[in-house]
XYZ file of C-alpha atoms in Angstrom:
411
model
C -13.994 -35.101 39.361
C -16.465 -34.905 42.277
C -19.502 -32.661 42.149
C -18.041 -30.393 44.856
C -14.783 -30.086 42.966
C -16.655 -29.332 39.762
C -18.672 -26.616 41.513
C -15.473 -25.128 42.950
C -13.831 -25.140 39.539
C -16.949 -23.603 38.028
C -16.998 -20.813 40.618
C -13.296 -20.156 40.010
C -13.887 -19.999 36.273
C -16.857 -17.704 36.784
C -14.870 -15.412 39.071
C -12.011 -15.302 36.549
C -14.499 -14.512 33.767
C -15.990 -11.662 35.781
C -12.523 -10.374 36.591
C -11.587 -10.487 32.905
C -14.832 -8.729 31.979
C -14.006 -5.968 34.493
C -10.808 -5.350 32.571
C -12.709 -4.761 29.343
C -15.348 -2.302 28.278
C -18.889 -3.462 29.087
C -20.440 -5.186 26.089
C -23.105 -2.526 25.569
C -20.477 0.239 25.705
C -18.212 -1.657 23.339
C -21.061 -2.255 20.892
C -22.049 1.414 20.986
C -18.447 2.483 20.462
C -18.022 0.104 17.521
C -21.251 1.286 15.901
C -20.174 4.916 16.305
C -16.833 4.079 14.719
C -18.562 2.301 11.860
C -20.726 5.366 11.324
C -17.640 7.584 11.149
C -16.024 5.178 8.682
C -19.067 5.202 6.391
C -19.267 8.993 6.636
C -15.583 9.244 5.795
C -15.823 6.993 2.743
C -18.865 8.887 1.451
C -17.133 12.221 2.058
C -14.008 10.995 0.259
C -16.076 9.997 -2.756
C -17.801 13.372 -2.766
C -14.489 15.209 -2.495
C -13.014 13.272 -5.402
C -16.097 14.038 -7.507
C -15.866 17.764 -6.727
C -12.181 18.262 -7.537
C -10.088 15.177 -8.204
C -6.757 17.006 -8.438
C -7.146 18.929 -5.169
C -8.606 15.880 -3.463
C -5.383 13.958 -4.167
C -3.403 16.528 -2.171
C -6.087 16.688 0.541
C -6.138 12.908 0.812
C -2.345 12.874 1.172
C -2.700 15.218 4.168
C -5.443 13.062 5.714
C -3.408 9.926 5.108
C -0.334 11.485 6.737
C -2.467 12.556 9.710
C -3.502 8.956 10.403
C -0.118 7.456 9.494
C 1.835 9.755 11.811
C -0.472 9.002 14.743
C -0.096 5.260 14.123
C 3.688 5.575 13.841
C 3.777 7.603 17.050
C 1.940 4.754 18.767
C 4.500 2.266 17.448
C 7.350 4.488 18.643
C 5.879 4.628 22.155
C 5.567 0.832 22.302
C 9.138 0.370 21.071
C 10.729 2.910 23.388
C 8.925 1.575 26.468
C 10.154 -1.946 25.775
C 13.613 -0.602 24.966
C 13.765 1.276 28.278
C 12.072 -1.583 30.153
C 9.771 1.008 31.665
C 7.305 0.052 34.341
C 5.157 3.184 34.636
C 3.890 2.904 31.049
C 2.348 -0.566 31.219
C -1.035 1.005 31.932
C -0.746 3.277 28.883
C 0.936 0.869 26.469
C -2.221 -0.973 25.385
C -3.806 2.232 24.075
C -0.659 2.925 22.041
C -0.842 -0.641 20.762
C -4.288 0.232 19.452
C -2.713 3.063 17.463
C 0.129 0.845 16.244
C -2.572 -1.633 15.238
C -3.667 0.891 12.594
C -0.526 0.252 10.536
C -2.044 -2.531 8.371
C -4.818 -0.065 7.511
C -2.162 2.585 6.803
C -0.673 0.192 4.249
C -4.049 -0.106 2.505
C -4.719 3.638 2.737
C -1.367 4.305 1.059
C -2.511 2.660 -2.191
C -4.301 5.801 -3.525
C -1.099 7.784 -2.896
C 0.759 5.490 -5.259
C -2.060 5.579 -7.809
C -2.020 9.393 -7.807
C 1.750 9.675 -7.517
C 2.233 11.183 -10.979
C -0.156 14.014 -10.063
C 1.216 14.535 -6.546
C 4.902 14.321 -7.463
C 4.598 15.782 -10.945
C 7.646 18.019 -10.459
C 10.014 15.060 -10.700
C 7.784 12.378 -12.207
C 6.638 14.617 -15.073
C 8.388 15.284 -18.391
C 9.762 18.639 -17.175
C 12.239 16.756 -14.955
C 14.188 15.734 -18.068
C 15.120 19.373 -18.739
C 15.778 20.383 -15.117
C 19.508 20.126 -14.304
C 18.901 19.858 -10.539
C 16.399 17.036 -10.935
C 18.624 15.259 -13.413
C 21.289 15.030 -10.714
C 18.713 13.638 -8.287
C 17.268 11.135 -10.773
C 19.192 8.242 -9.252
C 17.019 8.622 -6.140
C 13.930 10.442 -7.414
C 12.616 8.042 -10.041
C 9.238 6.242 -10.012
C 10.510 2.651 -9.757
C 12.783 3.341 -6.793
C 10.105 5.494 -5.148
C 7.491 2.712 -5.311
C 9.986 0.134 -4.082
C 11.054 2.232 -1.109
C 7.467 3.058 -0.208
C 6.471 -0.602 -0.283
C 9.421 -1.403 1.975
C 8.364 1.256 4.500
C 4.821 -0.021 4.889
C 5.911 -3.676 5.013
C 8.336 -2.880 7.856
C 5.712 -0.885 9.745
C 3.046 -3.549 9.380
C 5.469 -6.282 10.457
C 6.595 -4.346 13.535
C 3.066 -3.322 14.474
C 1.695 -6.859 14.172
C 4.597 -8.441 16.036
C 4.417 -6.215 19.101
C 0.621 -6.003 19.328
C 0.061 -9.730 18.812
C 2.823 -10.724 21.217
C 1.342 -8.427 23.868
C -2.106 -9.951 23.352
C -0.628 -13.450 23.481
C 0.815 -12.613 26.899
C -2.688 -11.703 28.080
C -3.654 -15.323 27.492
C -0.505 -17.198 28.512
C 1.065 -14.920 31.113
C 4.472 -15.999 29.814
C 7.078 -13.500 31.094
C 9.466 -14.609 28.345
C 7.285 -12.803 25.828
C 8.244 -9.533 27.502
C 11.895 -10.501 27.195
C 11.412 -11.235 23.499
C 9.775 -7.859 22.897
C 12.564 -6.123 24.802
C 15.201 -7.889 22.705
C 13.396 -7.035 19.463
C 12.849 -3.388 20.382
C 16.434 -2.253 19.654
C 16.656 -3.413 16.016
C 13.014 -2.441 15.576
C 13.801 1.111 16.703
C 16.573 1.373 14.111
C 14.192 0.213 11.385
C 11.532 2.607 12.641
C 13.902 5.586 12.605
C 15.221 4.906 9.109
C 11.883 4.129 7.479
C 10.078 7.073 9.093
C 12.849 9.472 8.085
C 13.000 8.348 4.468
C 9.205 8.173 4.193
C 9.134 11.843 5.249
C 11.705 12.615 2.540
C 9.833 10.656 -0.133
C 6.192 11.425 0.631
C 6.449 15.038 1.795
C 9.798 16.680 1.079
C 9.923 15.461 -2.532
C 6.714 17.371 -3.276
C 9.118 20.295 -3.787
C 12.144 18.388 -5.128
C 14.453 21.411 -5.372
C 14.214 21.898 -1.615
C 15.897 19.760 1.005
C 16.481 19.663 4.738
C 18.595 17.067 6.496
C 16.489 17.238 9.670
C 13.104 17.113 7.958
C 12.629 13.484 9.005
C 13.135 14.446 12.656
C 10.593 17.259 12.218
C 7.977 14.796 10.943
C 8.861 12.359 13.736
C 8.207 15.114 16.299
C 4.717 15.427 14.816
C 4.263 11.648 15.172
C 5.132 11.849 18.872
C 2.989 14.869 19.761
C -0.084 13.623 17.880
C 0.000 10.072 19.265
C 0.567 11.296 22.826
C -2.371 13.654 22.392
C -4.610 10.743 21.382
C -3.276 8.729 24.322
C -4.062 11.596 26.693
C -7.648 11.856 25.429
C -8.279 8.099 25.633
C -6.711 7.852 29.092
C -8.784 10.709 30.481
C -12.006 9.198 29.133
C -11.266 5.735 30.524
C -10.258 7.127 33.902
C -13.314 9.334 34.227
C -15.572 6.376 33.469
C -13.749 4.239 36.030
C -12.931 1.334 33.711
C -9.400 0.790 35.038
C -9.203 3.122 37.989
C -6.873 0.899 40.023
C -4.416 0.471 37.157
C -4.244 3.970 35.666
C -4.384 6.982 37.970
C -3.754 10.695 37.950
C -0.050 9.849 38.231
C -0.123 8.211 34.807
C -2.031 11.186 33.455
C 0.714 13.408 34.826
C 3.413 11.300 33.144
C 1.600 11.428 29.808
C 1.276 15.198 30.194
C 4.995 15.520 30.883
C 5.860 13.494 27.794
C 3.497 15.554 25.661
C 4.937 18.778 27.039
C 8.477 17.565 26.359
C 7.705 16.747 22.730
C 5.964 20.105 22.265
C 9.279 21.730 23.154
C 11.175 19.228 20.998
C 8.949 19.998 17.990
C 9.549 23.726 18.402
C 13.292 23.165 18.765
C 13.524 21.121 15.557
C 11.268 23.477 13.624
C 13.225 26.553 14.693
C 16.585 24.853 14.071
C 15.547 23.975 10.532
C 14.354 27.513 9.839
C 17.398 29.182 11.415
C 19.937 27.127 9.460
C 18.159 27.709 6.142
C 17.683 31.423 6.825
C 21.334 31.860 7.843
C 22.743 29.956 4.837
C 20.421 31.844 2.449
C 20.718 29.258 -0.358
C 17.984 29.921 -2.972
C 17.038 26.236 -3.376
C 16.379 26.066 0.378
C 14.823 29.468 1.120
C 12.198 29.183 -1.637
C 10.309 26.640 0.475
C 9.823 29.165 3.263
C 9.050 31.955 0.789
C 6.057 29.942 -0.430
C 4.834 29.701 3.158
C 5.303 33.365 3.993
C 5.218 35.622 0.929
C 2.369 33.890 -0.924
C -1.139 35.163 -0.181
C -2.541 33.892 3.098
C 0.149 31.386 4.063
C 1.901 33.760 6.474
C -1.149 33.552 8.739
C -0.917 29.762 8.753
C 2.786 29.956 9.575
C 2.048 32.213 12.531
C -0.818 29.951 13.601
C 1.593 27.026 13.807
C 4.043 29.042 15.903
C 1.391 30.072 18.408
C -0.920 27.054 18.230
C 1.686 24.301 18.036
C 4.059 25.795 20.574
C 3.268 28.979 22.501
C -0.310 28.217 23.603
C 0.123 24.509 24.506
C 3.495 25.293 26.103
C 1.932 27.838 28.449
C -1.128 25.652 29.037
C 0.765 22.488 30.002
C 3.658 24.205 31.761
C 2.123 23.801 35.209
C 1.911 20.542 37.140
C -1.771 21.196 37.831
C -2.713 21.339 34.145
C -0.938 18.064 33.376
C -2.804 16.303 36.184
C -6.174 17.930 35.493
C -8.451 16.009 33.137
C -9.834 19.119 31.416
C -6.486 20.908 31.175
C -4.724 17.903 29.643
C -7.641 17.226 27.293
C -7.733 20.807 26.027
C -3.993 20.725 25.400
C -4.315 17.405 23.548
C -7.140 18.667 21.332
C -5.150 21.795 20.451
C -2.162 19.657 19.511
C -4.207 17.349 17.287
C -5.807 20.283 15.468
C -2.439 21.942 15.009
C -0.873 18.687 13.843
C -3.331 18.668 10.964
C -2.621 22.354 10.298
C 1.095 21.620 10.265
C 0.691 18.786 7.745
C -1.552 21.025 5.646
C 1.180 23.686 5.768
C 3.783 21.152 4.666
C 1.822 19.817 1.698
C -0.721 22.260 0.304
C 1.452 25.302 -0.655
C 2.988 23.095 -3.354
C -0.414 22.854 -5.036
C -2.044 26.146 -4.064
C 0.081 29.293 -3.694
C -2.982 31.204 -2.422
C -4.283 29.826 0.848
C -7.942 28.939 0.891
C -9.329 26.041 2.907
C -11.811 24.013 0.882
C -14.555 21.526 1.694
C -12.551 19.104 -0.445
C -9.800 19.341 2.165
C -12.241 18.238 4.848
C -13.305 15.304 2.683
C -9.667 14.282 2.263
C -9.290 14.128 6.051
C -12.582 12.414 6.875
C -11.889 9.359 4.731
C -8.715 8.093 6.462
C -9.788 9.485 9.853
C -13.164 7.729 9.801
C -11.591 4.359 8.995
C -8.963 4.841 11.715
C -11.630 5.779 14.280
C -13.578 2.603 13.521
C -10.520 0.371 13.847
C -9.450 1.918 17.157
C -13.018 1.649 18.485
C -13.177 -2.019 17.505
C -9.877 -2.788 19.236
C -11.049 -0.965 22.365
C -14.309 -2.935 22.388
C -12.744 -6.354 21.805
C -9.588 -6.444 23.899
C -8.456 -5.834 27.465
C -7.821 -2.211 28.369
C -4.296 -2.932 29.613
C -1.753 -5.776 29.386
C -3.320 -8.197 31.846
C -0.273 -10.286 32.690
C 2.660 -8.045 32.024
C 5.373 -8.786 34.636
C 5.670 -5.055 35.408
C 1.959 -4.548 36.030
C 2.502 -4.318 39.799
C 5.148 -1.652 39.216
C 2.820 0.552 37.180
C 0.248 0.611 39.993
C 2.833 2.147 42.343
C 3.751 5.082 40.089
C 4.072 8.317 42.019
C 5.074 11.851 41.020
C 6.235 13.541 44.261
């Protein structure tokens, strides 16, 4: 190769490197973000240890809530990735990488689930304890609610989630390097069976990990209720990340106010969906008036303090964000969308707390141990998302629909 040709090739390589760098966070920003995430992870682990030392039994329930908070957000990210490939959507290419970051948490979710299994006899003592042998209702459910089958199902759930998360995130990253359009076709083809696996595993995980805490109670749409929480929480995180990246101008030409509007519309739609499922579940149980079903709501209304939490969920998880994000202006406005997203994330935790804690504490009182149970999983998740944001491109660099996402418009 001649010297001139070598210089030309060198300039081309340098220009490509600069272009690639422009698609990533600056190194100093990435390093700062990673260090902040590491700090949150250390704080979370220390807080978890302190919470366990203060009250081991309550910490187990608090940790379950914190674990579910992270797991549902990660599963919501996986759902978004799957449904966008399934629909072959073009507008969402700019937003899909951030949801891949959330789906990338699923291997950590598998590790974070280990304490749940270790404390299972304390958490699910109603049907794992000796009293189940004398309970006629639980005896009839023993074919499903038994420790061996429970552990086997749970292991299957996390293996499926990790496999799906790794396949779609790694294939997307591989396309960044190769630019092979066939990788998109492969992900589209895999998205249909993956969605079936996602729906089944998420539904039965909700039954096993949450609904079985009160094994006399049952609801056939409980899995859909938990899924609605997955969708609203992950979209809220996506909204917050998107607003921050847009305001700092890191991918201004790729993601615009139009994408912010689309994310706001999706979040608004799932806010309504969550309320619809929650009300449908309540209405059917109230109308049927079967004691084994109504007792679950009695614990969350008649017992001291829990009625206020129930009302807080109605207003905070539906009425307030519904009115806030109803207008087009709020969905497109950075502050309006961010406020709505923060409210939804806070209320998602409150909702999970409302689902789990009345089984262990009939008198509502929020404890510092509960905060410790949240900080452990949340700190680790924050570090992992920060590291992914610092290391990888901010959007799928060579997705064949990248040009389509730039032209998104909401007339």
